[in-house]
Coordinates of C-alpha atoms and ligand atoms in Angstrom, one line a residue:
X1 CA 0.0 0.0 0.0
X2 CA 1.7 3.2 -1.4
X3 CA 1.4 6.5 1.5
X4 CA 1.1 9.1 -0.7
X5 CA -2.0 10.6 0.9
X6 CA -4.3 12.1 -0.7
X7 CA -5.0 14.5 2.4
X8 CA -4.9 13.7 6.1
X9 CA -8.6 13.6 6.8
X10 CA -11.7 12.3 4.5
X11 CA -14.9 13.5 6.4
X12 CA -18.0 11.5 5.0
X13 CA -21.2 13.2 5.6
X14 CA -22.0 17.2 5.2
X15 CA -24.2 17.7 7.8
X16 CA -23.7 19.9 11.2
X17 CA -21.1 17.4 12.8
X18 CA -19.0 17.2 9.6
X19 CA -19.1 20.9 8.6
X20 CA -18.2 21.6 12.4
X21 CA -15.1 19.3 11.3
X22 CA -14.2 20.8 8.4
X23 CA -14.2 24.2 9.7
X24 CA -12.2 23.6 12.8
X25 CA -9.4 21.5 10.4
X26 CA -9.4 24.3 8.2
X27 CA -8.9 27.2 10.9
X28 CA -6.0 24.9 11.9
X29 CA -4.3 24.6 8.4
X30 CA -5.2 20.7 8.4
X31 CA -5.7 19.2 4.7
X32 CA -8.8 17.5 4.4
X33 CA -11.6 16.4 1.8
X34 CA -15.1 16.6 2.9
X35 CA -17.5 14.3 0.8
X36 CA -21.3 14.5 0.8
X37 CA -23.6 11.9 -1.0
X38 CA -26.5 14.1 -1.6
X39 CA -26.5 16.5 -4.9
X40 CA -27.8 19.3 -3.3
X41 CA -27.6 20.4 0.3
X42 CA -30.6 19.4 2.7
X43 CA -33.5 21.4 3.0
X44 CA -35.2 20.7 6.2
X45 CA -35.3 22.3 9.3
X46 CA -35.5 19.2 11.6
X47 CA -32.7 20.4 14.1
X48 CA -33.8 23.1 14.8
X49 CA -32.6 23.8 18.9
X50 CA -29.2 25.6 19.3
X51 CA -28.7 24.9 22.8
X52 CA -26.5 27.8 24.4
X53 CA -23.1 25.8 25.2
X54 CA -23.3 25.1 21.2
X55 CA -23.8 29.2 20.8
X56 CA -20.5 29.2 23.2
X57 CA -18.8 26.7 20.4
X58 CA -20.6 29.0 17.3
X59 CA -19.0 32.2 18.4
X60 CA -15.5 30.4 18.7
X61 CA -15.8 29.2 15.3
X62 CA -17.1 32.6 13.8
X63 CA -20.4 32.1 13.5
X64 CA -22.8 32.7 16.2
X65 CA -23.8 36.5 15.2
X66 CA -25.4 34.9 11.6
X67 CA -26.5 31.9 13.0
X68 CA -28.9 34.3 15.4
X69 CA -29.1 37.0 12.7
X70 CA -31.1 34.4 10.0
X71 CA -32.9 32.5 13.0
X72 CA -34.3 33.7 16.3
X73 CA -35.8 32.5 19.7
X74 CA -38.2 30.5 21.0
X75 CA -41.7 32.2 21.3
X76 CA -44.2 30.8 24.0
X77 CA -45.6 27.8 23.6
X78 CA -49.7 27.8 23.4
X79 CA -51.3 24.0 24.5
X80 CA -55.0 24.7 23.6
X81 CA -57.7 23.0 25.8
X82 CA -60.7 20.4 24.5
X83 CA -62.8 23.2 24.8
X84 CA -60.7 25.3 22.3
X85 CA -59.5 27.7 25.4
X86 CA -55.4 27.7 26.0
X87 CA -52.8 28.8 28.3
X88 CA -49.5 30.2 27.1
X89 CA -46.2 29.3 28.5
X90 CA -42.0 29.2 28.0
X91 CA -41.1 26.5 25.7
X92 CA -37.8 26.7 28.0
X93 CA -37.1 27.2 31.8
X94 CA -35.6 30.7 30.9
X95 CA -33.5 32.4 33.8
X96 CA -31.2 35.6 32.7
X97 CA -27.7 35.2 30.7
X98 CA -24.7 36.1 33.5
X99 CA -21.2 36.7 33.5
X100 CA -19.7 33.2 33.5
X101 CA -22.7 32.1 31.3
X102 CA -23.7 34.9 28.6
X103 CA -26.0 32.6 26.6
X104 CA -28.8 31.3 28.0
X105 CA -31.9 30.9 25.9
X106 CA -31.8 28.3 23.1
X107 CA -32.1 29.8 19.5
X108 CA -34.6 28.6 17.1
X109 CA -33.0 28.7 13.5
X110 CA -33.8 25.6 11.0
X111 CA -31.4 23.5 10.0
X112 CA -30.7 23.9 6.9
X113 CA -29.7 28.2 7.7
X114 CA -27.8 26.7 10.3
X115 CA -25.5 24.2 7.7
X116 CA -25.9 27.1 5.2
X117 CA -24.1 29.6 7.7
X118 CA -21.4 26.9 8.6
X119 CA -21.0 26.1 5.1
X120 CA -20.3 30.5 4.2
X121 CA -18.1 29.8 6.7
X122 CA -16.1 27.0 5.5
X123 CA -15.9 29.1 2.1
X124 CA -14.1 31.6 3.9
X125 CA -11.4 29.2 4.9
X126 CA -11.2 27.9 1.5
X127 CA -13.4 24.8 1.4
X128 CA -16.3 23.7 0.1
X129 CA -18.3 20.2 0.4
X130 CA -18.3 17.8 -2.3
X131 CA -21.5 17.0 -3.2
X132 CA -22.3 14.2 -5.6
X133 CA -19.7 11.9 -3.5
X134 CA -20.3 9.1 -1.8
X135 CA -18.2 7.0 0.1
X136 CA -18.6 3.4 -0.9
X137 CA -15.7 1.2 0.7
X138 CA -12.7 1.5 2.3
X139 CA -9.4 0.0 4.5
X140 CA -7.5 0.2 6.7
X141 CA -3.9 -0.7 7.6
X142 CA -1.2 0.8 10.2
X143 CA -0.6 4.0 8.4
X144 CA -4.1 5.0 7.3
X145 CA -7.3 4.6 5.2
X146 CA -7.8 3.8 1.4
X147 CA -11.2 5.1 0.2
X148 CA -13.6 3.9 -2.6
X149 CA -15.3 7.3 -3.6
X150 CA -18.5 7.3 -5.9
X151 CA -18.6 10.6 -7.8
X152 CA -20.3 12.3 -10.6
X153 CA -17.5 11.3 -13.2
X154 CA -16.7 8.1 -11.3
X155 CA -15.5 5.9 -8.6
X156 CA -12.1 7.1 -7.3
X157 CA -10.0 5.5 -4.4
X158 CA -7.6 8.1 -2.1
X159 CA -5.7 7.5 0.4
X160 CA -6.0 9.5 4.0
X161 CA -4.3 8.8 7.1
X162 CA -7.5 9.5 9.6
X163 CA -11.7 8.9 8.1
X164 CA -14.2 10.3 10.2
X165 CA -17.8 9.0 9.8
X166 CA -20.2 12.2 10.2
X167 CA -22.6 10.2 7.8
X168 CA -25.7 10.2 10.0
X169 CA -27.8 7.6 11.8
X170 CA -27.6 5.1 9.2
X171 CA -23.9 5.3 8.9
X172 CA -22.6 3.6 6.0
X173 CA -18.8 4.0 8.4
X174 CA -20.3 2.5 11.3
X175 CA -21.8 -0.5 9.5
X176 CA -18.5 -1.2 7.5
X177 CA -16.6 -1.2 10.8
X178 CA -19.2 -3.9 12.3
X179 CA -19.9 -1.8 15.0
X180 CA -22.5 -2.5 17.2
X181 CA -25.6 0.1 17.6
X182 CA -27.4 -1.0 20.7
X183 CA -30.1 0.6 22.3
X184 CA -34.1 0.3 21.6
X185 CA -36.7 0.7 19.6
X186 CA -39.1 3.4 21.1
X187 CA -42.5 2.4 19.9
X188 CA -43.1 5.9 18.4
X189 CA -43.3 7.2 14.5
X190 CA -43.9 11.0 14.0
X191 CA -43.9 12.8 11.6
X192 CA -42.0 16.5 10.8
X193 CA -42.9 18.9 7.8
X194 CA -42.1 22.0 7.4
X195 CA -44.8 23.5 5.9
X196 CA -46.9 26.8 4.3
X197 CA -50.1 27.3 6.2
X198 CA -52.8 29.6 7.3
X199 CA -55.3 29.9 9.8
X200 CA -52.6 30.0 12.5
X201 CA -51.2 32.9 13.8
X202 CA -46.8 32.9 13.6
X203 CA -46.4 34.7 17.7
X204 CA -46.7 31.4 19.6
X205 CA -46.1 27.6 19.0
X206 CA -49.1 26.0 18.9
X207 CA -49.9 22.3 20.6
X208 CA -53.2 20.1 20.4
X209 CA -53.8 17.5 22.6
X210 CA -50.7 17.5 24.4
X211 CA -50.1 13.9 26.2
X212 CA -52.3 11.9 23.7
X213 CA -50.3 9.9 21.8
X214 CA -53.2 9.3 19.0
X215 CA -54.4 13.0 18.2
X216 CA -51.4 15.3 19.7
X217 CA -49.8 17.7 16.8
X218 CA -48.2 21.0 16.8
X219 CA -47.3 23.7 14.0
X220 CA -44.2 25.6 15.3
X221 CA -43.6 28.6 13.4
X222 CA -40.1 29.0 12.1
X223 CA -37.7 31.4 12.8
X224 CA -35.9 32.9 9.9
X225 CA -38.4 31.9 7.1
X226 CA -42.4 31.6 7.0
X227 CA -42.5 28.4 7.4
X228 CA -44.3 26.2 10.0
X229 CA -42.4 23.2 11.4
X230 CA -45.4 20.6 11.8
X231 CA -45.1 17.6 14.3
X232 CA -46.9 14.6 15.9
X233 CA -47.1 11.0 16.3
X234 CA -48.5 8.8 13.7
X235 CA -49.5 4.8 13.8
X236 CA -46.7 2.9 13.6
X237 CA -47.6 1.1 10.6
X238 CA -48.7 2.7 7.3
X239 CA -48.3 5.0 4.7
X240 CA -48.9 8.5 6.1
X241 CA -50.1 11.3 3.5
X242 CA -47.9 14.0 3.7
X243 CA -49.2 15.8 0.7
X244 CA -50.8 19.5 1.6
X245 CA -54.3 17.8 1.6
X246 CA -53.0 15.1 3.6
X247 CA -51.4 17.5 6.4
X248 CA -54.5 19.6 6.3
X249 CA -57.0 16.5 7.0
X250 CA -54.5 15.2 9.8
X251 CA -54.6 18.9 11.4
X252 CA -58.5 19.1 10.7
X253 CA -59.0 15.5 12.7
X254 CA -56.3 16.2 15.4
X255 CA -57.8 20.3 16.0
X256 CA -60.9 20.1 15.2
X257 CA -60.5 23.3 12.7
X258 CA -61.7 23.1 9.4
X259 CA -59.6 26.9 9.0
X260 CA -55.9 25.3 9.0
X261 CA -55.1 25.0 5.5
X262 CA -51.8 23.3 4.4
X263 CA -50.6 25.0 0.6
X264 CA -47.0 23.6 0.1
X265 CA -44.8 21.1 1.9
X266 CA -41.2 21.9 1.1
X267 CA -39.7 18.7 3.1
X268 CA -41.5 15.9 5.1
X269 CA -40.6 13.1 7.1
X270 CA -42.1 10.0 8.9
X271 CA -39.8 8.3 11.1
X272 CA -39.2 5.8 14.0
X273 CA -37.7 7.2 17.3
X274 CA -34.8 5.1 18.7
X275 CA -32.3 5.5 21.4
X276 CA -28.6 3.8 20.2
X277 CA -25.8 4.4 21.0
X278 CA -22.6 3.4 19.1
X279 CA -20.5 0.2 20.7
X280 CA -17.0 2.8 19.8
X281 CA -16.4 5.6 18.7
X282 CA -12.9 4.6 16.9
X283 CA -11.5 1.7 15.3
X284 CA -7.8 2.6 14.8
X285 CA -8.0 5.3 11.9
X286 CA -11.3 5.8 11.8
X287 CA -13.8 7.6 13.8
X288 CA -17.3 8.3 14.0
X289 CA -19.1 11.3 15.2
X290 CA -22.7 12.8 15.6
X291 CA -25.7 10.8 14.6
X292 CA -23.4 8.4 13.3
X293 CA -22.7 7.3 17.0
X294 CA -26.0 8.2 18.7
X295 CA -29.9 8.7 17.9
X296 CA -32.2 9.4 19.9
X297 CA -35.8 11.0 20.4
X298 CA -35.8 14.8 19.1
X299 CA -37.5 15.8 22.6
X300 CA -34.7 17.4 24.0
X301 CA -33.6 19.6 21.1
X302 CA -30.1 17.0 21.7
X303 CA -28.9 15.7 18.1
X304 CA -27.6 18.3 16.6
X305 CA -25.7 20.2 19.4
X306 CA -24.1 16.9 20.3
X307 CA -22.7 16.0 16.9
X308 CA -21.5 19.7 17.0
X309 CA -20.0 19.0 20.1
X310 CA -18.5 15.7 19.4
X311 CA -16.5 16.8 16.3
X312 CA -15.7 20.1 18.5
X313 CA -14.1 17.6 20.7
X314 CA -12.3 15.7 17.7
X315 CA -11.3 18.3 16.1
X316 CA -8.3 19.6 18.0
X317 CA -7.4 16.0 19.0
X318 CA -6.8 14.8 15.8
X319 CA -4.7 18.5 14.3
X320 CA -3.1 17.9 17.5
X321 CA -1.7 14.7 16.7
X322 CA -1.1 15.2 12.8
X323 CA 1.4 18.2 13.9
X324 CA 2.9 15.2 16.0
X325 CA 1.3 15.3 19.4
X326 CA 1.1 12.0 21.0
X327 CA -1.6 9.2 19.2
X328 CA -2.8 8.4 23.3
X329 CA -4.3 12.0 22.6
X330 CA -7.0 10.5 20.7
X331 CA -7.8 7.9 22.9
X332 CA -9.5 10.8 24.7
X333 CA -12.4 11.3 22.4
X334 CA -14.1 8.3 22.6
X335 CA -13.7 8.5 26.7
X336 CA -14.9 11.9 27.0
X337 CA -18.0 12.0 24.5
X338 CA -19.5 8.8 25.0
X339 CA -20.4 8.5 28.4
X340 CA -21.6 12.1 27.8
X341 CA -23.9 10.6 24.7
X342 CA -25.2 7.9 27.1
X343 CA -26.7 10.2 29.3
X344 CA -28.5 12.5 26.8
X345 CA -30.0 9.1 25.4
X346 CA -31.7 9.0 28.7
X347 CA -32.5 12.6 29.0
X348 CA -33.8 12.6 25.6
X349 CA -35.6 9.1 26.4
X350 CA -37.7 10.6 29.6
X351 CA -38.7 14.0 28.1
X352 CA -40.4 11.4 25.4
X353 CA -42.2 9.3 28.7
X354 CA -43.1 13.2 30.1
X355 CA -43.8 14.0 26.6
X356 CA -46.7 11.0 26.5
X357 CA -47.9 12.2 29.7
X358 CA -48.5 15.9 28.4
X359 CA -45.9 16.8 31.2
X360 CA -42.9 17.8 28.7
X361 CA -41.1 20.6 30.0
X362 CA -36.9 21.4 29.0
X363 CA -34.9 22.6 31.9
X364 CA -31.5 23.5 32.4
X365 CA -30.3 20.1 31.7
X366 CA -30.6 20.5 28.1
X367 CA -29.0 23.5 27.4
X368 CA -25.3 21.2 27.8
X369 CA -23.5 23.9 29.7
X370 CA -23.2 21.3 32.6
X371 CA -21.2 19.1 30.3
X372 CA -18.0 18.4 31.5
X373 CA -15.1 15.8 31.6
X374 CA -13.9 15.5 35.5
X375 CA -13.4 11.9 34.8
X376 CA -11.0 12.3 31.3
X377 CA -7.5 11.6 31.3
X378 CA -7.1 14.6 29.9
X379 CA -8.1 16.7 33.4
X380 CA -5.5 17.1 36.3
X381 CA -5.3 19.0 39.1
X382 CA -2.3 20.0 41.8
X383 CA -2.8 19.8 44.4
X384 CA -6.1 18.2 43.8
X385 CA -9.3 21.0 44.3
X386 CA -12.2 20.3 47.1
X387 CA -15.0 22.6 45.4
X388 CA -15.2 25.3 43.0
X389 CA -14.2 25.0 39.5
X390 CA -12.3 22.0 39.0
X391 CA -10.2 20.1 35.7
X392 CA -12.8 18.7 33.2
X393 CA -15.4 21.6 33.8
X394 CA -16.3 23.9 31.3
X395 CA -14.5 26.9 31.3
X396 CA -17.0 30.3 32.1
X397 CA -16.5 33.4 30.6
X398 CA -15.8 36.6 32.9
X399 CA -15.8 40.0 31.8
X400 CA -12.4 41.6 32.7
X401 CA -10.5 44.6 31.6
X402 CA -6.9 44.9 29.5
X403 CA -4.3 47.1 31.2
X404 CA -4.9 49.6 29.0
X405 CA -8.4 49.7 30.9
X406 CA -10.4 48.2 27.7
X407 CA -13.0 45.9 28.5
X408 CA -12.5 42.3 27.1
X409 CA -13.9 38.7 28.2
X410 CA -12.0 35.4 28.8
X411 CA -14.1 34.1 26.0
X412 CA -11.8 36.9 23.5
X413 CA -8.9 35.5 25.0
X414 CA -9.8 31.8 24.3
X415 CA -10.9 32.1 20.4
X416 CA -9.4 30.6 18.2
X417 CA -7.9 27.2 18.0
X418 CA -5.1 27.5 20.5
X419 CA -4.7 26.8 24.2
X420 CA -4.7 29.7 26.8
X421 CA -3.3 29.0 30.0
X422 CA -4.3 31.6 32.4
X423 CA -1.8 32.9 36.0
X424 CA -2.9 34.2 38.7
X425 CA -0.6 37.0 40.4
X426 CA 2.1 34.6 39.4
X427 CA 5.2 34.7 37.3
X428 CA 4.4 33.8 33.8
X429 CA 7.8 33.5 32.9
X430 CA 7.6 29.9 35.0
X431 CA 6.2 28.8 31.7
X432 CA 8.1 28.9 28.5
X433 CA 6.1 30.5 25.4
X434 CA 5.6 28.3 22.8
X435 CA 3.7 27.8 19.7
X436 CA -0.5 27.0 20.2
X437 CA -0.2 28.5 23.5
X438 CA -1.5 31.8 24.5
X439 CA -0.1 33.0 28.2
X440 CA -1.8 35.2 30.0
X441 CA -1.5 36.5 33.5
X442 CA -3.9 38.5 35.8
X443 CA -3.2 40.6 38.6
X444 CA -3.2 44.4 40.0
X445 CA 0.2 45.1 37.7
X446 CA -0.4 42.5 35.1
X447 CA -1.9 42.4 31.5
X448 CA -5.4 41.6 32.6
X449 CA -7.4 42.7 35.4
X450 CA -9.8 41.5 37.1
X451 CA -12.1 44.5 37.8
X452 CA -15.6 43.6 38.4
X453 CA -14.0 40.4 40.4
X454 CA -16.2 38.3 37.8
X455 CA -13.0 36.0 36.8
X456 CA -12.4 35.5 40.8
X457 CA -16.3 34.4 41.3
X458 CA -16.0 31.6 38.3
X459 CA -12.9 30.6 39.2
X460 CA -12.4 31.1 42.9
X461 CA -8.2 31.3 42.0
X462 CA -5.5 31.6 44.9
X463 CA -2.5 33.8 43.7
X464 CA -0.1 31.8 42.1
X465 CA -2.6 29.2 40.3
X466 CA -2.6 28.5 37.3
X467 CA -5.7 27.8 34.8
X468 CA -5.3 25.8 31.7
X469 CA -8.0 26.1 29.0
X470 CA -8.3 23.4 26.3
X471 CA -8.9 24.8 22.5
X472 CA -12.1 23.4 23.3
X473 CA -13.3 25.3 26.3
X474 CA -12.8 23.2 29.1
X475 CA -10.4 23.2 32.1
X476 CA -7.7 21.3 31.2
X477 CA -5.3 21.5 34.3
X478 CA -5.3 23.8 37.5
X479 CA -2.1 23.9 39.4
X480 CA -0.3 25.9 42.0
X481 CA 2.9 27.4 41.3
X482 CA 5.0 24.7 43.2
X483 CA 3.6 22.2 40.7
X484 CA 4.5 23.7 37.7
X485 CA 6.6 20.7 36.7
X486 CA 3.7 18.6 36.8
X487 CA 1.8 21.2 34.0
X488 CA 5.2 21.3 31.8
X489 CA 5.0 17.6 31.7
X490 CA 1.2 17.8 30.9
X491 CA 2.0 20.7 28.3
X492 CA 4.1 17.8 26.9
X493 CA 1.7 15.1 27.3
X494 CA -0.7 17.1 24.9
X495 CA 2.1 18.0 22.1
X496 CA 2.7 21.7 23.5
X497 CA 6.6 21.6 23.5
X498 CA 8.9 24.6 24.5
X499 CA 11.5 25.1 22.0
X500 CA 13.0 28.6 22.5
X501 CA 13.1 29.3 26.5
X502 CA 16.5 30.5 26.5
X503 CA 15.8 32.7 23.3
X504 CA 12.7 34.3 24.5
X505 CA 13.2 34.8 28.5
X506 CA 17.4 35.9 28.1
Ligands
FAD601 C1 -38.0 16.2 14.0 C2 -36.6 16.4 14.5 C3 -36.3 17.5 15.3 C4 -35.0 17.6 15.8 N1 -34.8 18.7 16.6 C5 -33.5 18.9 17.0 C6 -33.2 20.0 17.9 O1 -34.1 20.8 18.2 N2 -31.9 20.2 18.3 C7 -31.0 19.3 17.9 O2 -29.8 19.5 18.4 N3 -31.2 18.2 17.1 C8 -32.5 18.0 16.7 N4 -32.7 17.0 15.8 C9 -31.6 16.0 15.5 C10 -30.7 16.6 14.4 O3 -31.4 16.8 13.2 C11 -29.5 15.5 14.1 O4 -29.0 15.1 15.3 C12 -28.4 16.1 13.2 O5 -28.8 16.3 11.9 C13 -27.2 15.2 13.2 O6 -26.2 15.8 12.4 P1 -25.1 14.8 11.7 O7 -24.2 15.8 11.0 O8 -24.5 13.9 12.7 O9 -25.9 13.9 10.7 P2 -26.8 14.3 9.5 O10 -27.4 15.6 9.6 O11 -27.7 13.1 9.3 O12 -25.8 14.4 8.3 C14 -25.2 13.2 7.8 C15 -24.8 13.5 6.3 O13 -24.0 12.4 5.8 C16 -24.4 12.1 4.5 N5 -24.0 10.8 4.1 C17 -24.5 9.6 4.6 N6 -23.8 8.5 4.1 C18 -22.9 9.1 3.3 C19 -21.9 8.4 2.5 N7 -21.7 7.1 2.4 N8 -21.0 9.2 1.8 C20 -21.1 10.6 1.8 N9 -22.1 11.2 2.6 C21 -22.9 10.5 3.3 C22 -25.9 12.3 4.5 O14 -26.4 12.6 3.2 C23 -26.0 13.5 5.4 O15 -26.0 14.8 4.7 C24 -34.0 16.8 15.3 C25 -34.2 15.7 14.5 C26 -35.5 15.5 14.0 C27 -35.8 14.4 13.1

């Protein structure tokens, strides 16, 4: 087998967790192909949810002001009554954005804006998807991956050295690995259209017969585009009519209005709900992430934030070690995400039971700024922390001000794909500069001050600590100033190497 690589990464699949890929490989000067079977981009608005730690992860990667700009929020929910009467009430437990947290209220923006937005993006950095190409086999050996490609002028085989599945719940990657996909079969078929209609006013999200499992539907109007986004069970055998005539009758049965006309259906769906959740995440040079390792109910507003997340978390991991940072590095993605994915199965799974009890209602839980990886290989401590912040949570934000006296945020200092490593009235010459590293110190008489005492309430720091922040926004490492061997070898450890200490401090 010849090694004359194509490029290092194939991504298979275009949707949100391979276009989150693509752009964080391309902001980190990582070749890459990224292949999508369709012809023409999707048009539906199915994930629709941007859940605020994946607005944190949008305005890292440059996007989060257009993503809000072509969407919008949630407007109150309206459950109508047998008796035609309704009450009105927040689709989300809402409480107010603060300094540590300065998203708080999921955006509503259809899908398809949101991979349009991602894909302008992507553009900017020079890349585009390939549509019209599907992957159809592939290999693997020691030093990578040959690819069978189906394109519009004909199958083509590359080679890569890493393939990451991004190719959705019916992964053609995760079936030619023989993974395993347990998990269950929910008992539930609904359908989603997104729809033009009238005789429903576009200020509230309206829901019939919430908590009966026969009649229940709702028509969500769509941020961004005039649209409504219709859903509701259906039998679980059957063709369903998903025709405008067909959506009308099933609104005129299910509301008892004859005034709900359907005119167009510009994409519509029946499917099966399913929890499943992938046996790995990686077989040697190839990964999967996003649908492609989980499914589960849409309830929670879940899929699409964590397939964002998940190649979020890939991303850097895999740049990392294709500038030479140790493989073990990788090892860390499959230990972080999936537990993470196990748990939003469930999550996802009882908002379906409350759903079928008419009791639905989304709490903090789903808005995933609770993830975090305590547990990971990749979080230390030294000496080890009793409370507060510790290694493994995310990292908040804090308003702070530059010497100069300009205001800034931690979350300016973190963008971009580097590391930022953060000390604490502390010498920051202990720590050599070096390349992917931004150092920072804060302090009365340093760079960054800490004038609202917003950075000391999130981080509750003791002069001389230390704060290491991951590319991805988590804590990687807090230490004290008498450990700072222990974070030089953990600089190491993750492929941040000093080369020029004697150059740069003389
Ligand atoms: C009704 C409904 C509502 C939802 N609401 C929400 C919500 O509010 N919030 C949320 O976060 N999520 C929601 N979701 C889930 C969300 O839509 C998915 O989780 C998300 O699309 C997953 O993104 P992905 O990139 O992993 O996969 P996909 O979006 O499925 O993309 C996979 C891509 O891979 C391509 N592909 C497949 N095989 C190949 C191949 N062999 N070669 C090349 N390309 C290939 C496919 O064509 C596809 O474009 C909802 C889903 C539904 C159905």
């Amino acid at each position: 087998m010849t090694n004359d690589f194509a490029v290092d990464v194939l991504i298979c699949g275009a949707g949100a967790a391979g276009l989150t890929l693509a752009i964080d490989l391309a902001r980190r000067g990582v070749s890459f192909r990224l292949i999508e079977k369709l012809d023409d981009p999707f048009r539906g608005s199915r994930g629709k949810g941007i859940q605020p730690r994946t607005q944190e992860i949008f305005e890292d990667l440059g996007i989060l002001d257009r993503i809000v700009a072509v969407g919008g929020f949630y407007p109150k929910q309206r459950e109508y009554r047998d008796d035609g009467s309704y009450a009105d009430t927040d689709v989300v437990a809402s409480e107010p954005a603060t300094p540590a947290e300065p998203y708080h209220l999921p955006l509503m923006v259809p899908q398809f804006l949101t991979e349009r937005v991602m894909r302008t993006r992507l553009a900017e950095l020079g890349h585009r998807p390939e549509f019209g190409t599907e992957l159809i086999g592939f290999e693997q050996d020691a030093d990578g991956v040959t690819a069978q490609l189906a394109t519009r002028t004909g199958e083509k085989t590359i080679r890569v050295r890493w393939l990451v599945g991004t190719d959705g719940g019916r992964s053609f990657v995760r079936h030619a690995l023989g993974l395993d996909f347990p998990g269950k079969t929910l008992g539930v078929r609904a359908i989603v259209a997104d729809v033009a209609l009238t005789g429903l006013s576009r200020d509230v999200w309206h829901r019939f017969r919430e908590g009966d499992m026969q009649r229940q539907i709702s028509a969500c109007p769509l941020a961004g585009i005039d649209l409504f986004q219709l859903q509701g069970p259906v039998p679980l055998e059957g063709d369903v009519d998903l025709s405008p005539e067909g959506l009308t009758a099933l609104l005129a049965e299910r509301t008892g209005r004859s005034d709900v006309v359907v005119h167009g259906v510009s994409w519509a769906s029946a499917f099966n709900m399913n929890a499943r959740l992938a046996d790995r995440y990686r077989q040697g040079r190839v990964f999967l992430a996003g649908d492609a390792a989980h499914i589960h109910p849409p309830t929670g507003g879940q899929g699409l934030n964590t397939s964002v997340q998940d190649a979020y978390n890939l991303g850097w991991k895999l740049a990392a070690v294709i500038s030479g940072a140790p493989m073990a590095l990788l090892d860390s993605y499959e230990e972080e995400r999936r537990p993470f994915a196990q748990a939003m199965l469930g999550l996802a799974t009882s908002l379906l039971d409350a759903m079928k009890r008419g009791e639905m209602r989304r709490g903090r839980d789903v808005h995933q700024l609770d993830i975090g990886y305590p547990e990971s290989s990749l979080s230390w401590e030294k000496p080890e922390r009793t409370g507060g912040l510790l290694a493994g949570d995310r990292a908040p934000d804090a308003p702070i001000e530059g010497a100069a006296g300009q205001p800034t945020r931690l979350f300016d200092l973190f963008r971009g794909p580097h590391w930022t490593l953060i000390v604490v009235d502390g010498d920051h010459a202990l720590i050599a500069p070096r390349a992917k590293l931004h150092i920072h110190a804060i302090g009365q008489k340093d760079e960054l001050i800490d004038a609202a005492g917003h950075f000391r309430d999130a981080y509750r720091p003791r002069p001389g600590d230390w704060f290491l922040i991951r590319p991805d926004g988590y804590i990687g490492a807090i230490v004290t100033s008498e450990e700072i061997a222990t974070l030089e070898a953990g600089l190491t450890q993750v492929g941040l190497c000093a080369d020029a200490k004697e150059a740069i401090h003389a």
